[in-house]
CSV table of C-alpha atoms and ligand atoms in Angstrom, one decimal:
chain,number,residue,atom,x,y,z
A,1,MET,CA,24.5,3.7,-68.5
A,2,MET,CA,24.1,5.7,-65.3
A,3,ALA,CA,20.6,7.0,-66.4
A,4,LYS,CA,19.5,3.4,-67.1
A,5,LYS,CA,20.6,2.3,-63.7
A,6,TRP,CA,18.6,5.1,-62.0
A,7,LEU,CA,15.6,4.3,-64.1
A,8,SER,CA,15.6,0.7,-62.9
A,9,VAL,CA,16.2,1.8,-59.3
A,10,THR,CA,13.2,4.1,-59.6
A,11,LEU,CA,11.1,1.4,-61.1
A,12,MET,CA,12.0,-1.0,-58.4
A,13,MET,CA,11.1,1.6,-55.7
A,14,ILE,CA,7.7,2.1,-57.3
A,15,VAL,CA,7.1,-1.6,-57.4
A,16,MET,CA,8.1,-1.9,-53.8
A,17,SER,CA,5.9,1.0,-52.6
A,18,VAL,CA,2.9,-0.5,-54.4
A,19,GLY,CA,3.6,-3.7,-52.6
A,20,VAL,CA,3.7,-2.0,-49.3
A,21,LEU,CA,0.4,-0.2,-50.0
A,22,ALA,CA,-1.2,-3.4,-50.9
A,23,GLY,CA,0.1,-5.0,-47.7
A,24,CYS,CA,-1.5,-2.2,-45.6
A,25,GLY,CA,-4.9,-3.1,-47.0
A,26,ASN,CA,-4.6,-6.6,-45.6
A,27,GLU,CA,-4.0,-5.4,-42.1
A,28,LYS,CA,-7.6,-4.9,-41.4
A,29,ALA,CA,-7.5,-7.9,-39.2
A,30,ASN,CA,-10.5,-7.0,-37.0
A,31,ASN,CA,-12.8,-6.2,-39.8
A,32,SER,CA,-14.9,-9.3,-40.4
A,33,SER,CA,-17.2,-7.6,-42.9
A,34,GLY,CA,-14.4,-7.5,-45.3
A,35,SER,CA,-15.0,-3.9,-46.4
A,36,THR,CA,-11.8,-1.9,-46.7
A,37,ASN,CA,-13.1,1.6,-46.3
A,38,GLY,CA,-15.4,2.3,-43.4
A,39,ASN,CA,-15.7,6.0,-44.4
A,40,SER,CA,-17.6,5.6,-47.6
A,41,GLU,CA,-21.3,6.2,-47.2
A,42,ALA,CA,-22.1,3.3,-49.5
A,43,GLU,CA,-20.5,0.9,-47.1
A,44,ALA,CA,-21.5,-0.2,-43.6
A,45,SER,CA,-20.5,2.3,-40.9
A,46,LEU,CA,-17.8,1.2,-38.4
A,47,LEU,CA,-20.5,1.0,-35.7
A,48,ASP,CA,-22.4,-1.5,-37.9
A,49,GLU,CA,-19.2,-3.5,-38.4
A,50,ILE,CA,-18.5,-3.6,-34.6
A,51,LYS,CA,-22.0,-4.8,-34.0
A,52,SER,CA,-21.8,-7.6,-36.7
A,53,ARG,CA,-18.3,-8.6,-35.5
A,54,GLY,CA,-19.6,-8.7,-31.9
A,55,LYS,CA,-16.4,-7.2,-30.5
A,56,LEU,CA,-15.1,-3.7,-29.8
A,57,VAL,CA,-11.4,-3.3,-30.3
A,58,VAL,CA,-9.9,-0.5,-28.1
A,59,GLY,CA,-6.4,0.9,-28.0
A,60,VAL,CA,-5.3,1.6,-24.4
A,61,LYS,CA,-2.0,2.2,-22.7
A,62,TYR,CA,-0.4,-0.9,-21.0
A,63,ASP,CA,2.3,1.0,-19.0
A,64,THR,CA,0.4,3.9,-17.4
A,65,LYS,CA,-0.7,3.2,-13.9
A,66,LEU,CA,-4.2,4.5,-13.1
A,67,PHE,CA,-5.2,4.7,-16.8
A,68,GLY,CA,-4.0,1.5,-18.4
A,69,LEU,CA,-1.5,-0.8,-16.8
A,70,LYS,CA,-0.9,-4.5,-17.5
A,71,ASN,CA,-0.8,-6.4,-14.2
A,72,PRO,CA,1.9,-9.0,-14.6
A,73,ALA,CA,0.3,-11.2,-11.9
A,74,ASN,CA,-2.8,-11.9,-14.0
A,75,ASN,CA,-2.1,-10.3,-17.4
A,76,GLU,CA,-5.1,-8.1,-16.9
A,77,VAL,CA,-4.9,-4.5,-18.1
A,78,GLU,CA,-6.4,-2.2,-15.5
A,79,GLY,CA,-7.2,1.5,-15.1
A,80,PHE,CA,-9.5,4.4,-15.7
A,81,ASP,CA,-9.3,4.2,-19.5
A,82,VAL,CA,-9.9,0.4,-19.4
A,83,ASP,CA,-13.1,0.9,-17.3
A,84,ILE,CA,-14.3,3.5,-19.8
A,85,ALA,CA,-13.6,1.0,-22.6
A,86,LYS,CA,-15.6,-1.7,-20.8
A,87,ALA,CA,-18.5,0.6,-20.3
A,88,LEU,CA,-18.5,1.4,-24.0
A,89,ALA,CA,-18.4,-2.3,-25.0
A,90,LYS,CA,-21.4,-2.9,-22.6
A,91,SER,CA,-23.4,-0.1,-24.1
A,92,ILE,CA,-22.6,-0.8,-27.8
A,93,LEU,CA,-22.6,-4.7,-27.6
A,94,GLY,CA,-24.6,-5.3,-24.4
A,95,ASP,CA,-21.6,-7.1,-22.7
A,96,GLU,CA,-18.4,-5.5,-21.3
A,97,THR,CA,-16.5,-8.7,-22.1
A,98,LYS,CA,-17.1,-8.2,-25.8
A,99,LEU,CA,-14.0,-6.1,-25.7
A,100,GLU,CA,-10.5,-6.6,-27.1
A,101,LEU,CA,-7.7,-4.4,-25.7
A,102,LYS,CA,-4.6,-3.6,-27.8
A,103,GLU,CA,-1.6,-1.8,-26.5
A,104,VAL,CA,-0.9,1.6,-27.9
A,105,THR,CA,1.7,4.2,-27.1
A,106,SER,CA,1.5,7.9,-27.7
A,107,LYS,CA,3.3,7.5,-31.0
A,108,THR,CA,1.5,4.4,-32.3
A,109,ARG,CA,-2.1,5.2,-31.4
A,110,ILE,CA,-3.1,7.4,-34.4
A,111,PRO,CA,-1.3,5.1,-37.0
A,112,MET,CA,-3.1,2.1,-35.4
A,113,LEU,CA,-6.5,3.8,-35.7
A,114,ASP,CA,-5.7,4.7,-39.3
A,115,ASN,CA,-4.7,1.1,-40.1
A,116,ASN,CA,-8.0,-0.2,-38.7
A,117,GLU,CA,-6.2,-2.2,-36.0
A,118,ILE,CA,-8.4,-0.5,-33.4
A,119,ASP,CA,-11.9,1.0,-33.4
A,120,LEU,CA,-11.2,3.6,-30.6
A,121,ILE,CA,-8.3,5.1,-28.7
A,122,VAL,CA,-9.0,5.5,-25.0
A,123,ALA,CA,-5.5,6.3,-23.9
A,124,THR,CA,-4.8,9.5,-22.0
A,125,MET,CA,-5.1,11.4,-25.3
A,126,THR,CA,-5.5,15.1,-25.3
A,127,ILE,CA,-7.9,16.7,-27.7
A,128,THR,CA,-5.9,19.2,-29.8
A,129,GLU,CA,-6.6,21.2,-33.0
A,130,GLU,CA,-3.7,19.5,-34.7
A,131,ARG,CA,-5.0,16.0,-33.9
A,132,LYS,CA,-8.5,17.0,-34.9
A,133,GLU,CA,-7.2,17.2,-38.4
A,134,GLN,CA,-6.3,13.5,-38.2
A,135,VAL,CA,-9.1,12.0,-36.0
A,136,ASP,CA,-12.5,12.8,-34.6
A,137,PHE,CA,-12.9,13.1,-30.8
A,138,SER,CA,-15.7,12.4,-28.3
A,139,GLU,CA,-16.6,14.9,-25.7
A,140,VAL,CA,-14.0,15.5,-23.0
A,141,TYR,CA,-14.0,12.5,-20.6
A,142,PHE,CA,-11.1,13.5,-18.3
A,143,LYS,CA,-9.3,16.8,-17.5
A,144,ALA,CA,-5.5,16.7,-16.8
A,145,GLY,CA,-2.8,19.3,-17.0
A,146,GLN,CA,0.9,18.9,-17.7
A,147,SER,CA,3.2,18.9,-14.7
A,148,LEU,CA,6.7,17.7,-13.5
A,149,LEU,CA,8.0,14.7,-11.6
A,150,VAL,CA,11.3,14.8,-9.8
A,151,LYS,CA,13.3,12.8,-7.3
A,152,LYS,CA,12.4,14.0,-3.8
A,153,GLY,CA,14.8,16.7,-2.7
A,154,SER,CA,15.4,17.9,-6.3
A,155,ALA,CA,16.2,21.6,-6.7
A,156,ILE,CA,13.5,21.7,-9.4
A,157,LYS,CA,10.3,22.9,-7.8
A,158,SER,CA,8.4,24.3,-10.8
A,159,ILE,CA,8.7,25.0,-14.5
A,160,GLU,CA,10.6,28.2,-13.7
A,161,ASP,CA,13.5,26.1,-12.4
A,162,ILE,CA,14.1,24.4,-15.7
A,163,SER,CA,17.0,26.2,-17.4
A,164,LYS,CA,19.7,25.6,-19.9
A,165,GLY,CA,21.2,22.2,-19.4
A,166,THR,CA,18.2,20.7,-17.5
A,167,LYS,CA,17.5,17.3,-18.9
A,168,VAL,CA,13.8,16.8,-19.3
A,169,LEU,CA,12.4,13.3,-20.1
A,170,ALA,CA,9.2,12.9,-22.1
A,171,VAL,CA,7.5,10.4,-24.4
A,172,LYS,CA,7.5,10.5,-28.2
A,173,GLY,CA,4.2,11.6,-29.8
A,174,SER,CA,2.9,13.2,-26.7
A,175,THR,CA,1.7,16.8,-26.4
A,176,SER,CA,4.1,17.0,-23.4
A,177,VAL,CA,7.1,17.2,-25.7
A,178,ASP,CA,5.7,20.1,-27.7
A,179,ASN,CA,4.5,21.9,-24.6
A,180,ILE,CA,7.8,21.7,-22.7
A,181,ILE,CA,9.8,22.9,-25.8
A,182,GLU,CA,7.5,25.9,-25.9
A,183,LYS,CA,7.5,26.6,-22.2
A,184,ALA,CA,11.1,25.9,-21.4
A,185,PRO,CA,12.9,26.3,-24.7
A,186,ASP,CA,16.4,26.1,-23.2
A,187,ALA,CA,15.9,22.6,-21.7
A,188,THR,CA,17.3,19.5,-23.3
A,189,VAL,CA,14.4,17.1,-24.0
A,190,LEU,CA,15.1,13.4,-24.2
A,191,GLU,CA,12.2,11.4,-25.8
A,192,PHE,CA,11.3,7.8,-24.9
A,193,ASP,CA,8.9,5.3,-26.5
A,194,ASN,CA,6.7,4.9,-23.4
A,195,TYR,CA,6.2,6.1,-19.9
A,196,GLN,CA,7.8,3.2,-18.1
A,197,ASP,CA,11.0,3.7,-20.1
A,198,ALA,CA,10.9,7.4,-19.3
A,199,PHE,CA,10.4,6.7,-15.6
A,200,ALA,CA,13.2,4.1,-15.6
A,201,ALA,CA,15.5,6.7,-17.2
A,202,LEU,CA,14.6,9.2,-14.5
A,203,LYS,CA,15.4,6.6,-11.8
A,204,ALA,CA,18.7,5.8,-13.5
A,205,GLY,CA,19.7,9.4,-13.4
A,206,GLN,CA,19.5,10.0,-17.1
A,207,GLY,CA,17.5,13.1,-16.6
A,208,ASP,CA,16.5,15.7,-14.0
A,209,VAL,CA,12.8,15.8,-14.5
A,210,LEU,CA,10.0,13.8,-16.3
A,211,THR,CA,7.1,15.8,-17.8
A,212,THR,CA,3.7,14.7,-18.8
A,213,ASP,CA,0.1,15.0,-17.5
A,214,ASN,CA,-0.2,15.3,-13.7
A,215,ALA,CA,-2.6,12.3,-13.5
A,216,ILE,CA,0.0,10.0,-15.2
A,217,LEU,CA,2.7,11.4,-12.9
A,218,TYR,CA,0.5,10.6,-9.8
A,219,GLY,CA,0.5,7.0,-11.0
A,220,MET,CA,4.3,7.0,-11.1
A,221,MET,CA,4.4,8.5,-7.6
A,222,ALA,CA,2.2,5.7,-6.4
A,223,GLN,CA,4.8,3.2,-8.0
A,224,ASP,CA,7.8,4.8,-6.2
A,225,ALA,CA,7.4,7.1,-3.2
A,226,GLY,CA,10.9,8.5,-3.8
A,227,TYR,CA,9.5,10.7,-6.6
A,228,GLU,CA,7.1,13.6,-6.4
A,229,VAL,CA,5.0,15.9,-8.6
A,230,VAL,CA,6.1,19.6,-8.2
A,231,GLY,CA,4.7,22.9,-9.3
A,232,GLU,CA,1.3,23.7,-10.7
A,233,PRO,CA,0.0,22.2,-13.9
A,234,PHE,CA,1.1,24.5,-16.8
A,235,THR,CA,-1.2,23.3,-19.6
A,236,ASP,CA,-4.8,22.0,-20.1
A,237,GLU,CA,-5.0,18.5,-21.3
A,238,PRO,CA,-8.6,17.5,-21.9
A,239,TYR,CA,-8.8,13.8,-22.8
A,240,GLY,CA,-11.0,12.6,-25.6
A,241,ILE,CA,-11.8,9.2,-27.1
A,242,ALA,CA,-10.4,9.2,-30.7
A,243,ILE,CA,-12.3,7.7,-33.6
A,244,LYS,CA,-11.4,7.4,-37.3
A,245,LYS,CA,-12.6,10.5,-39.2
A,246,GLY,CA,-16.1,10.5,-40.5
A,247,GLU,CA,-17.6,7.7,-38.4
A,248,THR,CA,-20.3,9.9,-37.0
A,249,ALA,CA,-22.5,7.0,-35.8
A,250,LEU,CA,-19.7,5.7,-33.6
A,251,VAL,CA,-18.9,9.2,-32.2
A,252,ASP,CA,-22.6,9.6,-31.3
A,253,ALA,CA,-22.7,6.2,-29.6
A,254,VAL,CA,-19.6,7.0,-27.6
A,255,ASN,CA,-20.9,10.4,-26.5
A,256,LYS,CA,-24.3,8.9,-25.7
A,257,GLU,CA,-22.7,6.4,-23.3
A,258,LEU,CA,-20.4,9.1,-21.7
A,259,ALA,CA,-23.5,11.2,-21.0
A,260,ALA,CA,-25.3,8.1,-19.6
A,261,MET,CA,-22.4,7.3,-17.4
A,262,ASN,CA,-22.4,10.8,-16.1
A,263,SER,CA,-26.0,10.8,-15.2
A,264,SER,CA,-26.1,7.3,-13.7
A,265,GLY,CA,-23.1,8.0,-11.4
A,266,GLU,CA,-21.0,5.3,-13.0
A,267,TYR,CA,-18.5,7.8,-14.3
A,268,LYS,CA,-18.1,9.2,-10.8
A,269,LYS,CA,-17.6,5.7,-9.4
A,270,ILE,CA,-14.8,4.9,-11.9
A,271,TYR,CA,-13.2,8.3,-11.4
A,272,GLU,CA,-13.1,8.0,-7.6
A,273,ASN,CA,-11.9,4.4,-7.8
A,274,TRP,CA,-8.8,5.3,-9.8
A,275,ILE,CA,-8.1,9.0,-9.1
A,276,GLY,CA,-9.0,8.8,-5.4
A,277,GLU,CA,-11.2,11.9,-5.4
A,278,ALA,CA,-14.5,13.1,-6.9
A,279,PRO,CA,-14.3,14.6,-10.4
A,280,SER,CA,-14.4,18.4,-10.5
A,281,GLU,CA,-17.7,20.2,-11.4
B,1,LIG,N1,-2.3,13.7,-22.8
B,1,LIG,C1,-1.0,13.9,-23.4
B,1,LIG,C2,-1.1,13.5,-24.9
B,1,LIG,O1,-2.1,13.2,-25.4
B,1,LIG,C3,0.1,13.2,-22.7
B,1,LIG,C4,-0.2,11.8,-22.4
B,1,LIG,C5,0.1,10.8,-23.4
B,1,LIG,O2,1.3,10.8,-23.9
B,1,LIG,O3,-0.7,10.0,-23.8
B,1,LIG,O4,-0.1,13.5,-25.6
């Protein structure tokens, strides 16, 4: 009797997971060519699909000042990453408005790329060996380093001041979480879904320090002068544009445009506009 029940439960689960898998295939909303696997050589490449669709779909942050922040006044998403995305749309499709932005968080960006919801991730994403197993990356387009943000006057002045009982706020799916656990193993790390939630928690006194890339923390400082970045960066966070594995033509097109932006001076202009200084090197 019991065994029979288990059998039917198992069967039901199999039926359900097949249903879920079939459902996933339908989520390729932006793919007008109708092909379901851009990686197969027999099918059109993702770059071809983007061209025939006439629109580049890019995942950017919506809550990260300086890189990708939705301006509630006009609903525009603005920042360094957004300007890079516009330049890519211009070079691939001849028009920077042939661009659709979608919000990603650190946790959702790779799954959204995998589900074909977006063509590219341009979202403060560090190139790591672990991530390279899941996605392909462009050349480095921004260099950050992990740092700390505290309320002005905090006793925490650098990573050395983080000790047992220090509450560190970070964002799920970011390299910042892994790095802080490695560099300050005694700390208590509290993880949030996105950077505005983490910053709100810092302001509400739910933690002593917020950690992520210095460039993101500078954006928070610009939002609230009561907070400051302390200590030297303690990691290297080279940002890359992530692309679904195997789409070499798209990787080449992205790298070609990054190189062209460098030599034309457009990259420098975008960098200075958002970061407030000239890029290093
Ligand atoms: N650059 C780091 C990362 O890719 C932190 C910023 C972010 O969460 O996007 O995880």
